[in-house]
PDB file of C-alpha atoms in Angstrom:
ATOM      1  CA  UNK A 501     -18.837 -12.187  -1.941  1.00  0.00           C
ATOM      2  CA  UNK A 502     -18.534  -8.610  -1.268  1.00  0.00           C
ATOM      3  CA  UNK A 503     -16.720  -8.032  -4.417  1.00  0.00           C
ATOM      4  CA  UNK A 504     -20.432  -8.944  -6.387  1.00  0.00           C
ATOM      5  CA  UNK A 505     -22.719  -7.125  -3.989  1.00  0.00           C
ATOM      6  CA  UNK A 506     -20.436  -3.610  -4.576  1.00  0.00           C
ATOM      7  CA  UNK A 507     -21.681  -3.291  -8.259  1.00  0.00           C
ATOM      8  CA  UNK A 508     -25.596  -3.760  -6.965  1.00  0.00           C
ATOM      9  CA  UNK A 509     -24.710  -1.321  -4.142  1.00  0.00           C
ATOM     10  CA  UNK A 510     -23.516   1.172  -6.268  1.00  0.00           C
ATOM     11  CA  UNK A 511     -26.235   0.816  -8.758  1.00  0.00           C
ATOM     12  CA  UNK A 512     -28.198   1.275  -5.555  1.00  0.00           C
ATOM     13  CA  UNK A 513     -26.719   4.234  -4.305  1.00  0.00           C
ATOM     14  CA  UNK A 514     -26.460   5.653  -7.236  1.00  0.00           C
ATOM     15  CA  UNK A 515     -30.629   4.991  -8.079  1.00  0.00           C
ATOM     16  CA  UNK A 516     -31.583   6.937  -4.398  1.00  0.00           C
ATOM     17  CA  UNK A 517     -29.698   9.832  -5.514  1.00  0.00           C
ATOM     18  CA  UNK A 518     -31.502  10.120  -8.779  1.00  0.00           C
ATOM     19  CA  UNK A 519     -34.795   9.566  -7.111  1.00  0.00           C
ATOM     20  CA  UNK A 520     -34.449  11.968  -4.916  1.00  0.00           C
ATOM     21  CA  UNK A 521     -31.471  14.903  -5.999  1.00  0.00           C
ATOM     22  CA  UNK A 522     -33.138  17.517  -4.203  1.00  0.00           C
ATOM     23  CA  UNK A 523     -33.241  16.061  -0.752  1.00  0.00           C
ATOM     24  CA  UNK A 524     -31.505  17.856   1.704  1.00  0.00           C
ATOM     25  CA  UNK A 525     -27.543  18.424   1.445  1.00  0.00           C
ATOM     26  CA  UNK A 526     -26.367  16.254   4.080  1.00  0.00           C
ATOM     27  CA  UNK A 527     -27.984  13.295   2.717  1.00  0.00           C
ATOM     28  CA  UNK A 528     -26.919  14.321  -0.964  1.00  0.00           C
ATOM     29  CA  UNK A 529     -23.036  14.504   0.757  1.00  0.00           C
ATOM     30  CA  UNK A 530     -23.379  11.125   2.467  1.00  0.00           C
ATOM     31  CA  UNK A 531     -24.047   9.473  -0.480  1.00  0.00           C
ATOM     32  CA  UNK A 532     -21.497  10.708  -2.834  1.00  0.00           C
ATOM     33  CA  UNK A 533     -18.720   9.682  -0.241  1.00  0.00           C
ATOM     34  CA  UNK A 534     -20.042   6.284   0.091  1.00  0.00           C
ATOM     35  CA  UNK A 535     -19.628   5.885  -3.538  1.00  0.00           C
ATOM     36  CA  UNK A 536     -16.241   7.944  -3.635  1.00  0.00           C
ATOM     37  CA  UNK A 537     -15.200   5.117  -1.110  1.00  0.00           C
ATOM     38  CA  UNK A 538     -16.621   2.279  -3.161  1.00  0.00           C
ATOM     39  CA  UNK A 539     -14.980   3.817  -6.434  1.00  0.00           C
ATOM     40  CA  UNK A 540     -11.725   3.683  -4.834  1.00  0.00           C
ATOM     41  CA  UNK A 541     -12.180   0.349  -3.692  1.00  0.00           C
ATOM     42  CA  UNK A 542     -12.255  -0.969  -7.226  1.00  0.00           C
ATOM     43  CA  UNK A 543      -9.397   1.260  -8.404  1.00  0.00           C
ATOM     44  CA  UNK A 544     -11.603   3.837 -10.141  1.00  0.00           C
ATOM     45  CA  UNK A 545      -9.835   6.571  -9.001  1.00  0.00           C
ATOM     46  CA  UNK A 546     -11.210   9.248 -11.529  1.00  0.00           C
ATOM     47  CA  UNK A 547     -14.996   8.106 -10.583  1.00  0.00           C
ATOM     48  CA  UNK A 548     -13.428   8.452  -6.761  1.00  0.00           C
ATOM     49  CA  UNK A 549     -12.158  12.101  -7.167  1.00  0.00           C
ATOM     50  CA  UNK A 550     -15.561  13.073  -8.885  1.00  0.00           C
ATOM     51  CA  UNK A 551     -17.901  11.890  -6.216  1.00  0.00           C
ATOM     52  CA  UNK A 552     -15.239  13.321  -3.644  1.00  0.00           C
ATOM     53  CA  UNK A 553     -15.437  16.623  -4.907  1.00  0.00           C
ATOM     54  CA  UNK A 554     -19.606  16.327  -5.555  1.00  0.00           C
ATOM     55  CA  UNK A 555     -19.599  15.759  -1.606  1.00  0.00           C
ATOM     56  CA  UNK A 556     -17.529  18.415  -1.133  1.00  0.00           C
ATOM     57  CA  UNK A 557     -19.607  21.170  -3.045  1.00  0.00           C
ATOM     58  CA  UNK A 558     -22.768  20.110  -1.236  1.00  0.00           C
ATOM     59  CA  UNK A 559     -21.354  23.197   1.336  1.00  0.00           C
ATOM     60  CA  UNK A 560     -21.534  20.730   3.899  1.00  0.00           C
ATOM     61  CA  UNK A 561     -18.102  20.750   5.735  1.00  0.00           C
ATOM     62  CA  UNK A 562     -17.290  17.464   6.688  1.00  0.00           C
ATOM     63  CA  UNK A 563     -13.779  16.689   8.253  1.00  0.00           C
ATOM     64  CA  UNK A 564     -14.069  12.855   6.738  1.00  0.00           C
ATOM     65  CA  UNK A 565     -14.884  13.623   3.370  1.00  0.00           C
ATOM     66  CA  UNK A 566     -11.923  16.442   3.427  1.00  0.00           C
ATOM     67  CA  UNK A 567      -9.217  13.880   4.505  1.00  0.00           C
ATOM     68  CA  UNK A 568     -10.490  11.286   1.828  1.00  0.00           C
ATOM     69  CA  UNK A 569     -10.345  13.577  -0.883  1.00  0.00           C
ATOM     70  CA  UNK A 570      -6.742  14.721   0.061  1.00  0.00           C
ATOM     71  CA  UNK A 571      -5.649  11.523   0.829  1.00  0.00           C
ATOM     72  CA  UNK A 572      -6.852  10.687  -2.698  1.00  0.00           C
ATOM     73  CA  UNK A 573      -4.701  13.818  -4.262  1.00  0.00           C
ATOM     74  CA  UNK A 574      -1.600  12.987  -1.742  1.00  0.00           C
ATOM     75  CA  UNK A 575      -1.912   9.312  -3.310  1.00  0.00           C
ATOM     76  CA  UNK A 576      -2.153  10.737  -6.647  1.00  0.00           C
ATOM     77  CA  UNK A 577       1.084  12.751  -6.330  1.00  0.00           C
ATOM     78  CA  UNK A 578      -0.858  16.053  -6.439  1.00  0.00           C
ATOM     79  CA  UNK A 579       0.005  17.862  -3.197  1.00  0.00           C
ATOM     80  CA  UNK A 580      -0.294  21.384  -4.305  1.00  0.00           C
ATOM     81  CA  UNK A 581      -4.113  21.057  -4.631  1.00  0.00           C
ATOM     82  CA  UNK A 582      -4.126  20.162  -0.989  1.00  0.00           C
ATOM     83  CA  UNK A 583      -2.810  23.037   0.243  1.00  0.00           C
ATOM     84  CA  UNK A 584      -5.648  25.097  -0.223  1.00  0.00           C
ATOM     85  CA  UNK A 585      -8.156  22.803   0.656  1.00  0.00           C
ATOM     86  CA  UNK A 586      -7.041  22.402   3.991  1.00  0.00           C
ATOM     87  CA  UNK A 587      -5.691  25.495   4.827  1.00  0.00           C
ATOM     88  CA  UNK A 588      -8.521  26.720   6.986  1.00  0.00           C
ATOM     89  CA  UNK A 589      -8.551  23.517   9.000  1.00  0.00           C
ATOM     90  CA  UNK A 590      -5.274  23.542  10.761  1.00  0.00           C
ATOM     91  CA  UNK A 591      -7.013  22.826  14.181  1.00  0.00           C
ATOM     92  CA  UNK A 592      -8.092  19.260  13.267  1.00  0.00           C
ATOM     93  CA  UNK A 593      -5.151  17.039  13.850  1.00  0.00           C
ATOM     94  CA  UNK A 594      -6.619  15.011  10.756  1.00  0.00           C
ATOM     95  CA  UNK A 595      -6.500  17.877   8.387  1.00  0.00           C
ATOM     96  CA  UNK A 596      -3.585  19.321   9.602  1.00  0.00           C
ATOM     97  CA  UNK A 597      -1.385  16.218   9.218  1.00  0.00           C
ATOM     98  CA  UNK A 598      -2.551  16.223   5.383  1.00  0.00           C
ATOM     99  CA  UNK A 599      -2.300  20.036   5.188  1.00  0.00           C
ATOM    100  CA  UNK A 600       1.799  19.507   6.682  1.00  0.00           C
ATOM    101  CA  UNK A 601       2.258  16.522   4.414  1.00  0.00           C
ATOM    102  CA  UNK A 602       1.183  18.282   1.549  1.00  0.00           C
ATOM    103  CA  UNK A 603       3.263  21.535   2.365  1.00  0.00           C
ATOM    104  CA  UNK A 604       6.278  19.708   2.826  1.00  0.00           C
ATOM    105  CA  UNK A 605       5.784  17.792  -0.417  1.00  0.00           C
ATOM    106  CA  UNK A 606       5.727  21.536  -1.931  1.00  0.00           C
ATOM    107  CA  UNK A 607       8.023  23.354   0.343  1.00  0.00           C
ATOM    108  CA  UNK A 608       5.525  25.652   1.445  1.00  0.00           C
ATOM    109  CA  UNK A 609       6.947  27.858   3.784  1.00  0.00           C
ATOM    110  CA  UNK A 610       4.837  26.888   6.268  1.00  0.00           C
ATOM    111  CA  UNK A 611       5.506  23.015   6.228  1.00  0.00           C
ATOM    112  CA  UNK A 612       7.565  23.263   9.453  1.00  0.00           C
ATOM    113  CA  UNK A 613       5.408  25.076  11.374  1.00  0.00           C
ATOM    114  CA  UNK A 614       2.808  22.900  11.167  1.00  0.00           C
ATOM    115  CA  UNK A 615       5.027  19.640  11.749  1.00  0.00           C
ATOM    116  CA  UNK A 616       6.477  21.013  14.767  1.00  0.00           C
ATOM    117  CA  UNK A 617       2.496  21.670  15.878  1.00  0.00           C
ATOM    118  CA  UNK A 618       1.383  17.941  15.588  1.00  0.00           C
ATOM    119  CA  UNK A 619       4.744  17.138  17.071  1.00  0.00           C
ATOM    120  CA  UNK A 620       3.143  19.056  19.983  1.00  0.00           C
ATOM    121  CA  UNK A 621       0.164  18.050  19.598  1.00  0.00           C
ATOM    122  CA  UNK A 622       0.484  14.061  19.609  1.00  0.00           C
ATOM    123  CA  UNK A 623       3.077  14.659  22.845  1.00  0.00           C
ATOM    124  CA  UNK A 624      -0.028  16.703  24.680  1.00  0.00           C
ATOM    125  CA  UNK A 625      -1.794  13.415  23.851  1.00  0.00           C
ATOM    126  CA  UNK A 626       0.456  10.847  24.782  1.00  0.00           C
ATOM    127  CA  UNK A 627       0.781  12.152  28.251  1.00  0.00           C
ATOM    128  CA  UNK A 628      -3.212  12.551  28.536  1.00  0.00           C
ATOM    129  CA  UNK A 629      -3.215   8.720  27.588  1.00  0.00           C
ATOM    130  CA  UNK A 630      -5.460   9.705  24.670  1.00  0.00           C
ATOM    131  CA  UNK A 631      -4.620   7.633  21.479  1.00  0.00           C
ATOM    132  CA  UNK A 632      -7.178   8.426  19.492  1.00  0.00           C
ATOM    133  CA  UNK A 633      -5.307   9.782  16.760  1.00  0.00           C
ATOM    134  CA  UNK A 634      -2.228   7.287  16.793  1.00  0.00           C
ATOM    135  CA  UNK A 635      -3.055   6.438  12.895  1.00  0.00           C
ATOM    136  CA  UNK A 636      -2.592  10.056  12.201  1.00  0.00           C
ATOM    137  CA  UNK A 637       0.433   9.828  14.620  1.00  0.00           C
ATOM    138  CA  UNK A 638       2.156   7.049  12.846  1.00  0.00           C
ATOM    139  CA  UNK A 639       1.278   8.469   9.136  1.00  0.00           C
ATOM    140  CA  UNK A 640       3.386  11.869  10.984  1.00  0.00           C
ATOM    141  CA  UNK A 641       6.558   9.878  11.545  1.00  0.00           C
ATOM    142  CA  UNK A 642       6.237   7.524   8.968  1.00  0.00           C
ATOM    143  CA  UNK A 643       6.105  10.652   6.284  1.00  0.00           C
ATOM    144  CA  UNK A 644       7.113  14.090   8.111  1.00  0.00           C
ATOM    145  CA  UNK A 645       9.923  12.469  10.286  1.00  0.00           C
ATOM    146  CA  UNK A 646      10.937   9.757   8.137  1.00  0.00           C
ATOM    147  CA  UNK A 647      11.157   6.881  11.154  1.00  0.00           C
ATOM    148  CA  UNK A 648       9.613   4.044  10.015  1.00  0.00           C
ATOM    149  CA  UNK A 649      10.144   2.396  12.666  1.00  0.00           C
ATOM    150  CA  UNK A 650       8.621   4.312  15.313  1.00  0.00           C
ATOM    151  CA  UNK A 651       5.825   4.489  12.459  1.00  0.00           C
ATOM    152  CA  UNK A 652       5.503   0.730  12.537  1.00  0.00           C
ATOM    153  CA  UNK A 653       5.031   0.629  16.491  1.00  0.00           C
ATOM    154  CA  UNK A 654       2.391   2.971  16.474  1.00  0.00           C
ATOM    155  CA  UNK A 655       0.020   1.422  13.851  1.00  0.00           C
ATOM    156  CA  UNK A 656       0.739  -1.564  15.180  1.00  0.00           C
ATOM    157  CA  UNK A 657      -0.671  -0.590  18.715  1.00  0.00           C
ATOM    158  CA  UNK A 658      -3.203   1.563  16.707  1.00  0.00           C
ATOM    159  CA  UNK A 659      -4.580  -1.821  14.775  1.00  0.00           C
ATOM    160  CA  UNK A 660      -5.322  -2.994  18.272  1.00  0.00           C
ATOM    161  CA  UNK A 661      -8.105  -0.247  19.335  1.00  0.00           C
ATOM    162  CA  UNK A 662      -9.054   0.102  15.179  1.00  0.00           C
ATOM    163  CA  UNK A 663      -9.542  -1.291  12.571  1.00  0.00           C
ATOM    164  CA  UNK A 664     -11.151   0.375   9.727  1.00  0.00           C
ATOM    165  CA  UNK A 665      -9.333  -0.075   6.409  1.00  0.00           C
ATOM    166  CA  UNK A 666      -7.342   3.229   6.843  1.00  0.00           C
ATOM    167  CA  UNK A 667      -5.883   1.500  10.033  1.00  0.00           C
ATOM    168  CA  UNK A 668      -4.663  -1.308   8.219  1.00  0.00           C
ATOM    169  CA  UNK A 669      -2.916   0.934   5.461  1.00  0.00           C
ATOM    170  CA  UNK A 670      -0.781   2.705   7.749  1.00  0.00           C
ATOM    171  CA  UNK A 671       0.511  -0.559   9.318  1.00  0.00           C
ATOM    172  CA  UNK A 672       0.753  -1.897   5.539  1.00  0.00           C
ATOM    173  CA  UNK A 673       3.318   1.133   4.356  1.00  0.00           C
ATOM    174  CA  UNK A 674       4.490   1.128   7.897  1.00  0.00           C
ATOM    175  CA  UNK A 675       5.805  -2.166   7.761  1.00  0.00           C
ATOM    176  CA  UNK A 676       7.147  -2.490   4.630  1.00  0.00           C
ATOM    177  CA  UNK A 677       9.018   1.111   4.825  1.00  0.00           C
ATOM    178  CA  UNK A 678      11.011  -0.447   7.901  1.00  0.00           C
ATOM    179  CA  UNK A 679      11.656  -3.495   6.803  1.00  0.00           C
ATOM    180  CA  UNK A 680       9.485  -5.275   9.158  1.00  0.00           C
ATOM    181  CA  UNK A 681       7.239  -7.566   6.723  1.00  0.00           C
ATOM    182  CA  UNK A 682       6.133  -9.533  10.092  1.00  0.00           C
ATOM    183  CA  UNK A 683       4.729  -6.651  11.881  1.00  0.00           C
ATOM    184  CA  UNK A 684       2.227  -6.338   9.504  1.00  0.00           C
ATOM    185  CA  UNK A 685       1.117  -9.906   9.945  1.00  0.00           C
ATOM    186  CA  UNK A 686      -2.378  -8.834  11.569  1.00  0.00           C
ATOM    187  CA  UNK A 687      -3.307  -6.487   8.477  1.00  0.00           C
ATOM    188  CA  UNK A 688      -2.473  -9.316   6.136  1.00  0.00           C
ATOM    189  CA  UNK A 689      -4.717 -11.585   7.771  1.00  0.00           C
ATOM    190  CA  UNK A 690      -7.415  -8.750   7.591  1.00  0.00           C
ATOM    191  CA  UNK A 691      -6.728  -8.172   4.033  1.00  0.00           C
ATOM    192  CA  UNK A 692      -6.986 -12.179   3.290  1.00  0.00           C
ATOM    193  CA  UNK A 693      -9.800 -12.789   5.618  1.00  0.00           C
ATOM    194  CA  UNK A 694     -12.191  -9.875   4.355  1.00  0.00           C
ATOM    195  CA  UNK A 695     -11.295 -10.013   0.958  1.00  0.00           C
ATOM    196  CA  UNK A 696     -10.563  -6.342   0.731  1.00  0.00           C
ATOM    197  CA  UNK A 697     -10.114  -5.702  -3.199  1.00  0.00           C
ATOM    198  CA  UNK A 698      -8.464  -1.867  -3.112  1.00  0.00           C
ATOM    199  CA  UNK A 699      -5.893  -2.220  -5.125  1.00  0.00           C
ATOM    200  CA  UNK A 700      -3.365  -0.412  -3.222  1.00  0.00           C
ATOM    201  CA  UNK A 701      -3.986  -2.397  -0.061  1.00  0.00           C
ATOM    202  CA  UNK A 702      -3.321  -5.403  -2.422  1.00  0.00           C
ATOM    203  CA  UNK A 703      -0.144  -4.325  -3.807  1.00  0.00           C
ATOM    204  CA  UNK A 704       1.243  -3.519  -0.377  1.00  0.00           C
ATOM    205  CA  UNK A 705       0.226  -6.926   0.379  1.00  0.00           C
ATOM    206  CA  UNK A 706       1.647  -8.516  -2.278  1.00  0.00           C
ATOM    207  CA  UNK A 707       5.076  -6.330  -1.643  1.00  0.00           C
ATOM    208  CA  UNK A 708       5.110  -7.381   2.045  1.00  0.00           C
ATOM    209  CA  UNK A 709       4.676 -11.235   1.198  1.00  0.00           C
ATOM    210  CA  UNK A 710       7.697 -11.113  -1.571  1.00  0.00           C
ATOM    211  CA  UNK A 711       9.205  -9.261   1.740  1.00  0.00           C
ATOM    212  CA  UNK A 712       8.562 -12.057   4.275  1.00  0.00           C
ATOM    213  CA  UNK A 713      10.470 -14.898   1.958  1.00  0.00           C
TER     214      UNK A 713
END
């Protein structure tokens, strides 16, 4: 199963980078976040934040690798080391959801601010018809407005454009936050059918299921 090939992956990864450390940056960067991202996967969450912030001093800015890393410290309960990570990159709706989350988590002075701009900013959206960033949008209500339910609706319309794993996380916390265990019926099935072994996604799971009873 996939759970057996990640080790040989890794190990594979792992191999081209010593083989080959001097090759050029970009290469160097995507490697380290693919096995950040496996590290995670498997709960290794010190391993995770080492290869995150490898990536991240290859000088090559990369909005991706920036929201992993502070979704890993945001995860990890460590907001303040968010805040100037992503302070620069308060025109990405991406990095400035994590920047607000991690301000208001602080009381940064300013947390509002920003909020009220990706309030703004997902409105200018919705009326352009663009849903792009709806699993950004949902994360925003879910943790800056504290409406799970209007959370819930979004990720749930989000899960049916994409679904990468991030997708089904927001409709996991979404769901369980509003006391909707069925709404998140489609990421179980995801989770069960792919045998996705993150811990976190499993404990949501698990925590959603008790819910459903």
């Amino acid at each position: 199963g996939h759970a057996a090939l990640r080790p040989i992956l890794n190990q594979s990864l792992s191999g081209a980078l010593a083989r080959q450390p001097t090759r050029d940056e970009e290469y160097r960067q995507w490697v380290l976040t693919r096995l950040a991202e496996m590290a995670l996967r498997l709960g290794d969450r010190t391993r995770a934040e080492a290869h995150f912030r490898q990536a991240i001093a290859t000088g090559i800015t990369d909005g991706f690798v920036l929201a992993a890393y502070a979704d890993l410290l945001l995860e990890a309960g460590r907001p303040a080391e968010v805040v100037p990570l992503l302070k620069a990159w308060v025109a990405s709706d991406v990095l400035l959801l994590r920047l607000a989350i991690a301000e208001d988590a602080v009381a940064a002075p300013d947390a509002a601010r920003h909020a009220q701009a990706l309030a703004e900013r997902f409105a200018a959206a919705a009326l352009r018809g663009d849903t792009l960033h709806q699993q950004e949008e949902a994360r925003f209500w879910l943790q800056l407005r504290h409406d799970p339910a209007r959370a819930v609706a979004l990720a749930a319309e989000n899960w049916q454009r994409q679904r990468e794993p991030r997708d089904a996380l927001v409709l996991l916390e979404a769901a369980l936050a509003a006391g909707q265990p069925a709404a998140a019926t489609p990421a179980l099935d995801w989770l069960a059918r792919t045998g996705y072994e993150d811990p976190r996604y499993r404990a949501l799971g698990a925590a959603l299921r008790k819910a459903k009873r």
